[in-house]
């Protein structure tokens, strides 16, 4: 309400309905005060206060470049076809995978990621969000994943917690509230970029039932609608890699 007509999003894009969700109070505060850590900290509720000194993100130099050229792009969505594209994308890794993720809990994605990292000839890396205090359920799950990765792929994988001010795993926080980047660079030649996490709700192991199946409604209600692109372009992949390593 109150948004000028010229600024409204279309109701559909390519026949697909567009839904707009307002930012929650925490996200609005983080945006407003992203350069003032004290203001963000004071505004957060108990359990989400700042634990790590906040500093503005030190962007790589030179800054991001516009990449133009011929690219092979697969545009797809979940829960329909997410894993059907992500699985072969990860499995095709030969040299390295450099990934960033907010939530990483889906067992089938974890198993494929570990398998792909172990088959690579070079070292891979994972940056995982850390926006909660040690001891919380969310952080315990992420710590369990970190330990599993260290045990099963540690010889080939560099792991790092994302420096989030509301977390307590790092000595500095470049991100006030959370690290929401979800991307993977494969072999320096291709990238996967998504709106969704590596969780069962975002990347189900099986596609939804047929639309005529009564179970399809229950399936859809339990999963998120997310959009992804898998892009083959060495120039773009290497540019993205500069910002995730």
mmCIF file of N, CA and C in Angstrom, residues 157-214:
data_model
loop_
_atom_site.group_PDB
_atom_site.id
_atom_site.type_symbol
_atom_site.label_atom_id
_atom_site.label_comp_id
_atom_site.label_asym_id
_atom_site.label_seq_id
_atom_site.Cartn_x
_atom_site.Cartn_y
_atom_site.Cartn_z
ATOM 1 N N UNK A 157 39.255 -29.668 2.283
ATOM 2 C CA UNK A 157 38.300 -28.578 2.434
ATOM 3 C C UNK A 157 38.755 -27.560 3.462
ATOM 4 N N UNK A 158 38.698 -26.288 3.084
ATOM 5 C CA UNK A 158 38.928 -25.182 4.016
ATOM 6 C C UNK A 158 37.563 -24.666 4.466
ATOM 7 N N UNK A 159 37.317 -24.678 5.765
ATOM 8 C CA UNK A 159 36.032 -24.246 6.312
ATOM 9 C C UNK A 159 36.215 -22.929 7.065
ATOM 10 N N UNK A 160 35.220 -22.032 6.943
ATOM 11 C CA UNK A 160 35.262 -20.774 7.680
ATOM 12 C C UNK A 160 33.847 -20.356 8.064
ATOM 13 N N UNK A 161 33.688 -19.867 9.299
ATOM 14 C CA UNK A 161 32.422 -19.253 9.686
ATOM 15 C C UNK A 161 32.351 -17.866 9.066
ATOM 16 N N UNK A 162 31.186 -17.498 8.557
ATOM 17 C CA UNK A 162 31.010 -16.143 8.042
ATOM 18 C C UNK A 162 31.057 -15.169 9.214
ATOM 19 N N UNK A 163 31.761 -14.066 9.089
ATOM 20 C CA UNK A 163 31.888 -13.105 10.192
ATOM 21 C C UNK A 163 30.619 -12.272 10.379
ATOM 22 N N UNK A 164 29.702 -12.791 11.197
ATOM 23 C CA UNK A 164 28.422 -12.131 11.462
ATOM 24 C C UNK A 164 28.442 -11.566 12.872
ATOM 25 N N UNK A 165 28.022 -10.305 13.034
ATOM 26 C CA UNK A 165 28.090 -9.639 14.330
ATOM 27 C C UNK A 165 27.212 -10.297 15.381
ATOM 28 N N UNK A 166 26.082 -10.899 14.968
ATOM 29 C CA UNK A 166 25.191 -11.514 15.946
ATOM 30 C C UNK A 166 25.651 -12.907 16.365
ATOM 31 N N UNK A 167 26.692 -13.439 15.701
ATOM 32 C CA UNK A 167 27.258 -14.724 16.080
ATOM 33 C C UNK A 167 28.442 -14.541 17.007
ATOM 34 N N UNK A 168 29.079 -15.647 17.375
ATOM 35 C CA UNK A 168 30.212 -15.547 18.299
ATOM 36 C C UNK A 168 31.364 -16.479 17.928
ATOM 37 N N UNK A 169 31.433 -16.850 16.643
ATOM 38 C CA UNK A 169 32.490 -17.753 16.203
ATOM 39 C C UNK A 169 33.696 -17.019 15.612
ATOM 40 N N UNK A 170 33.564 -15.729 15.371
ATOM 41 C CA UNK A 170 34.649 -14.962 14.758
ATOM 42 C C UNK A 170 34.999 -13.765 15.634
ATOM 43 N N UNK A 171 36.117 -13.144 15.345
ATOM 44 C CA UNK A 171 36.573 -12.006 16.149
ATOM 45 C C UNK A 171 36.090 -10.668 15.619
ATOM 46 N N UNK A 172 35.506 -10.677 14.425
ATOM 47 C CA UNK A 172 34.975 -9.455 13.834
ATOM 48 C C UNK A 172 33.718 -9.812 13.053
ATOM 49 N N UNK A 173 32.761 -8.897 12.975
ATOM 50 C CA UNK A 173 31.535 -9.146 12.233
ATOM 51 C C UNK A 173 31.378 -8.169 11.080
ATOM 52 N N UNK A 174 31.492 -8.658 9.854
ATOM 53 C CA UNK A 174 31.307 -7.808 8.682
ATOM 54 C C UNK A 174 29.829 -7.704 8.295
ATOM 55 N N UNK A 175 29.013 -8.655 8.777
ATOM 56 C CA UNK A 175 27.588 -8.682 8.442
ATOM 57 C C UNK A 175 26.783 -8.567 9.731
ATOM 58 N N UNK A 176 25.921 -7.549 9.872
ATOM 59 C CA UNK A 176 25.223 -7.316 11.141
ATOM 60 C C UNK A 176 24.344 -8.464 11.599
ATOM 61 N N UNK A 177 23.548 -9.034 10.692
ATOM 62 C CA UNK A 177 22.516 -9.976 11.099
ATOM 63 C C UNK A 177 22.744 -11.421 10.634
ATOM 64 N N UNK A 178 23.137 -11.590 9.399
ATOM 65 C CA UNK A 178 23.251 -12.936 8.850
ATOM 66 C C UNK A 178 24.062 -12.895 7.557
ATOM 67 N N UNK A 179 24.508 -14.070 7.129
ATOM 68 C CA UNK A 179 25.253 -14.228 5.879
ATOM 69 C C UNK A 179 24.368 -15.044 4.947
ATOM 70 N N UNK A 180 23.649 -14.359 4.074
ATOM 71 C CA UNK A 180 22.596 -14.986 3.290
ATOM 72 C C UNK A 180 23.027 -15.346 1.872
ATOM 73 N N UNK A 181 24.311 -15.337 1.590
ATOM 74 C CA UNK A 181 24.778 -15.643 0.244
ATOM 75 C C UNK A 181 24.730 -17.151 0.015
ATOM 76 N N UNK A 182 24.176 -17.562 -1.124
ATOM 77 C CA UNK A 182 24.036 -18.992 -1.431
ATOM 78 C C UNK A 182 24.538 -19.236 -2.846
ATOM 79 N N UNK A 183 25.802 -19.570 -2.944
ATOM 80 C CA UNK A 183 26.385 -19.770 -4.265
ATOM 81 C C UNK A 183 27.512 -20.783 -4.197
ATOM 82 N N UNK A 184 27.844 -21.362 -5.332
ATOM 83 C CA UNK A 184 28.968 -22.286 -5.446
ATOM 84 C C UNK A 184 29.677 -22.037 -6.776
ATOM 85 N N UNK A 185 30.991 -21.941 -6.700
ATOM 86 C CA UNK A 185 31.821 -21.824 -7.906
ATOM 87 C C UNK A 185 32.493 -23.177 -8.120
ATOM 88 N N UNK A 186 32.325 -23.740 -9.305
ATOM 89 C CA UNK A 186 32.890 -25.061 -9.608
ATOM 90 C C UNK A 186 34.033 -24.948 -10.608
ATOM 91 N N UNK A 187 35.198 -25.398 -10.181
ATOM 92 C CA UNK A 187 36.375 -25.491 -11.065
ATOM 93 C C UNK A 187 36.761 -24.168 -11.713
ATOM 94 N N UNK A 188 36.284 -23.057 -11.153
ATOM 95 C CA UNK A 188 36.608 -21.755 -11.740
ATOM 96 C C UNK A 188 35.991 -21.529 -13.100
ATOM 97 N N UNK A 189 34.996 -22.346 -13.463
ATOM 98 C CA UNK A 189 34.398 -22.224 -14.799
ATOM 99 C C UNK A 189 32.879 -22.101 -14.782
ATOM 100 N N UNK A 190 32.238 -22.415 -13.652
ATOM 101 C CA UNK A 190 30.775 -22.391 -13.596
ATOM 102 C C UNK A 190 30.323 -21.993 -12.198
ATOM 103 N N UNK A 191 29.137 -21.394 -12.115
ATOM 104 C CA UNK A 191 28.600 -21.023 -10.807
ATOM 105 C C UNK A 191 27.158 -21.505 -10.689
ATOM 106 N N UNK A 192 26.766 -21.745 -9.456
ATOM 107 C CA UNK A 192 25.373 -22.024 -9.100
ATOM 108 C C UNK A 192 24.976 -20.948 -8.105
ATOM 109 N N UNK A 193 23.870 -20.269 -8.365
ATOM 110 C CA UNK A 193 23.409 -19.167 -7.517
ATOM 111 C C UNK A 193 21.939 -19.371 -7.213
ATOM 112 N N UNK A 194 21.548 -19.126 -5.949
ATOM 113 C CA UNK A 194 20.190 -19.485 -5.550
ATOM 114 C C UNK A 194 19.614 -18.535 -4.514
ATOM 115 N N UNK A 195 18.288 -18.539 -4.445
ATOM 116 C CA UNK A 195 17.582 -17.836 -3.366
ATOM 117 C C UNK A 195 17.391 -18.750 -2.172
ATOM 118 N N UNK A 196 17.679 -20.058 -2.335
ATOM 119 C CA UNK A 196 17.384 -21.029 -1.292
ATOM 120 C C UNK A 196 18.603 -21.712 -0.713
ATOM 121 N N UNK A 197 18.403 -22.292 0.469
ATOM 122 C CA UNK A 197 19.468 -22.976 1.192
ATOM 123 C C UNK A 197 19.642 -24.414 0.714
ATOM 124 N N UNK A 198 20.646 -25.063 1.283
ATOM 125 C CA UNK A 198 20.836 -26.490 1.069
ATOM 126 C C UNK A 198 20.140 -27.242 2.197
ATOM 127 N N UNK A 199 18.825 -27.068 2.268
ATOM 128 C CA UNK A 199 17.997 -27.735 3.255
ATOM 129 C C UNK A 199 16.937 -28.548 2.521
ATOM 130 N N UNK A 200 16.356 -29.526 3.213
ATOM 131 C CA UNK A 200 15.347 -30.373 2.594
ATOM 132 C C UNK A 200 14.165 -29.552 2.102
ATOM 133 N N UNK A 201 13.812 -28.481 2.812
ATOM 134 C CA UNK A 201 12.677 -27.652 2.410
ATOM 135 C C UNK A 201 12.960 -26.863 1.144
ATOM 136 N N UNK A 202 14.251 -26.656 0.834
ATOM 137 C CA UNK A 202 14.637 -25.906 -0.357
ATOM 138 C C UNK A 202 15.098 -26.804 -1.507
ATOM 139 N N UNK A 203 15.729 -27.920 -1.152
ATOM 140 C CA UNK A 203 16.289 -28.846 -2.140
ATOM 141 C C UNK A 203 15.824 -30.265 -1.841
ATOM 142 N N UNK A 204 14.530 -30.565 -2.021
ATOM 143 C CA UNK A 204 14.062 -31.921 -1.740
ATOM 144 C C UNK A 204 14.747 -32.942 -2.632
ATOM 145 N N UNK A 205 14.995 -34.121 -2.063
ATOM 146 C CA UNK A 205 15.695 -35.160 -2.818
ATOM 147 C C UNK A 205 14.850 -35.718 -3.954
ATOM 148 N N UNK A 206 13.545 -35.634 -3.822
ATOM 149 C CA UNK A 206 12.649 -36.142 -4.862
ATOM 150 C C UNK A 206 11.765 -35.017 -5.372
ATOM 151 N N UNK A 207 11.406 -35.039 -6.644
ATOM 152 C CA UNK A 207 10.527 -33.997 -7.190
ATOM 153 C C UNK A 207 9.112 -34.162 -6.653
ATOM 154 N N UNK A 208 8.279 -33.152 -6.784
ATOM 155 C CA UNK A 208 6.908 -33.246 -6.280
ATOM 156 C C UNK A 208 6.090 -34.263 -7.063
ATOM 157 N N UNK A 209 5.021 -34.778 -6.458
ATOM 158 C CA UNK A 209 4.128 -35.693 -7.176
ATOM 159 C C UNK A 209 3.472 -34.979 -8.348
ATOM 160 N N UNK A 210 2.866 -35.742 -9.203
ATOM 161 C CA UNK A 210 2.136 -35.156 -10.327
ATOM 162 C C UNK A 210 1.028 -34.256 -9.813
ATOM 163 N N UNK A 211 0.700 -33.257 -10.590
ATOM 164 C CA UNK A 211 -0.307 -32.280 -10.147
ATOM 165 C C UNK A 211 -1.664 -32.927 -9.900
ATOM 166 N N UNK A 212 -1.902 -34.090 -10.478
ATOM 167 C CA UNK A 212 -3.174 -34.774 -10.266
ATOM 168 C C UNK A 212 -3.163 -35.637 -9.002
ATOM 169 N N UNK A 213 -1.997 -35.792 -8.388
ATOM 170 C CA UNK A 213 -1.869 -36.604 -7.179
ATOM 171 C C UNK A 213 -2.338 -35.794 -5.976
ATOM 172 N N UNK A 214 -3.229 -36.321 -5.141
ATOM 173 C CA UNK A 214 -3.692 -35.587 -3.956
ATOM 174 C C UNK A 214 -2.557 -35.195 -3.006
#
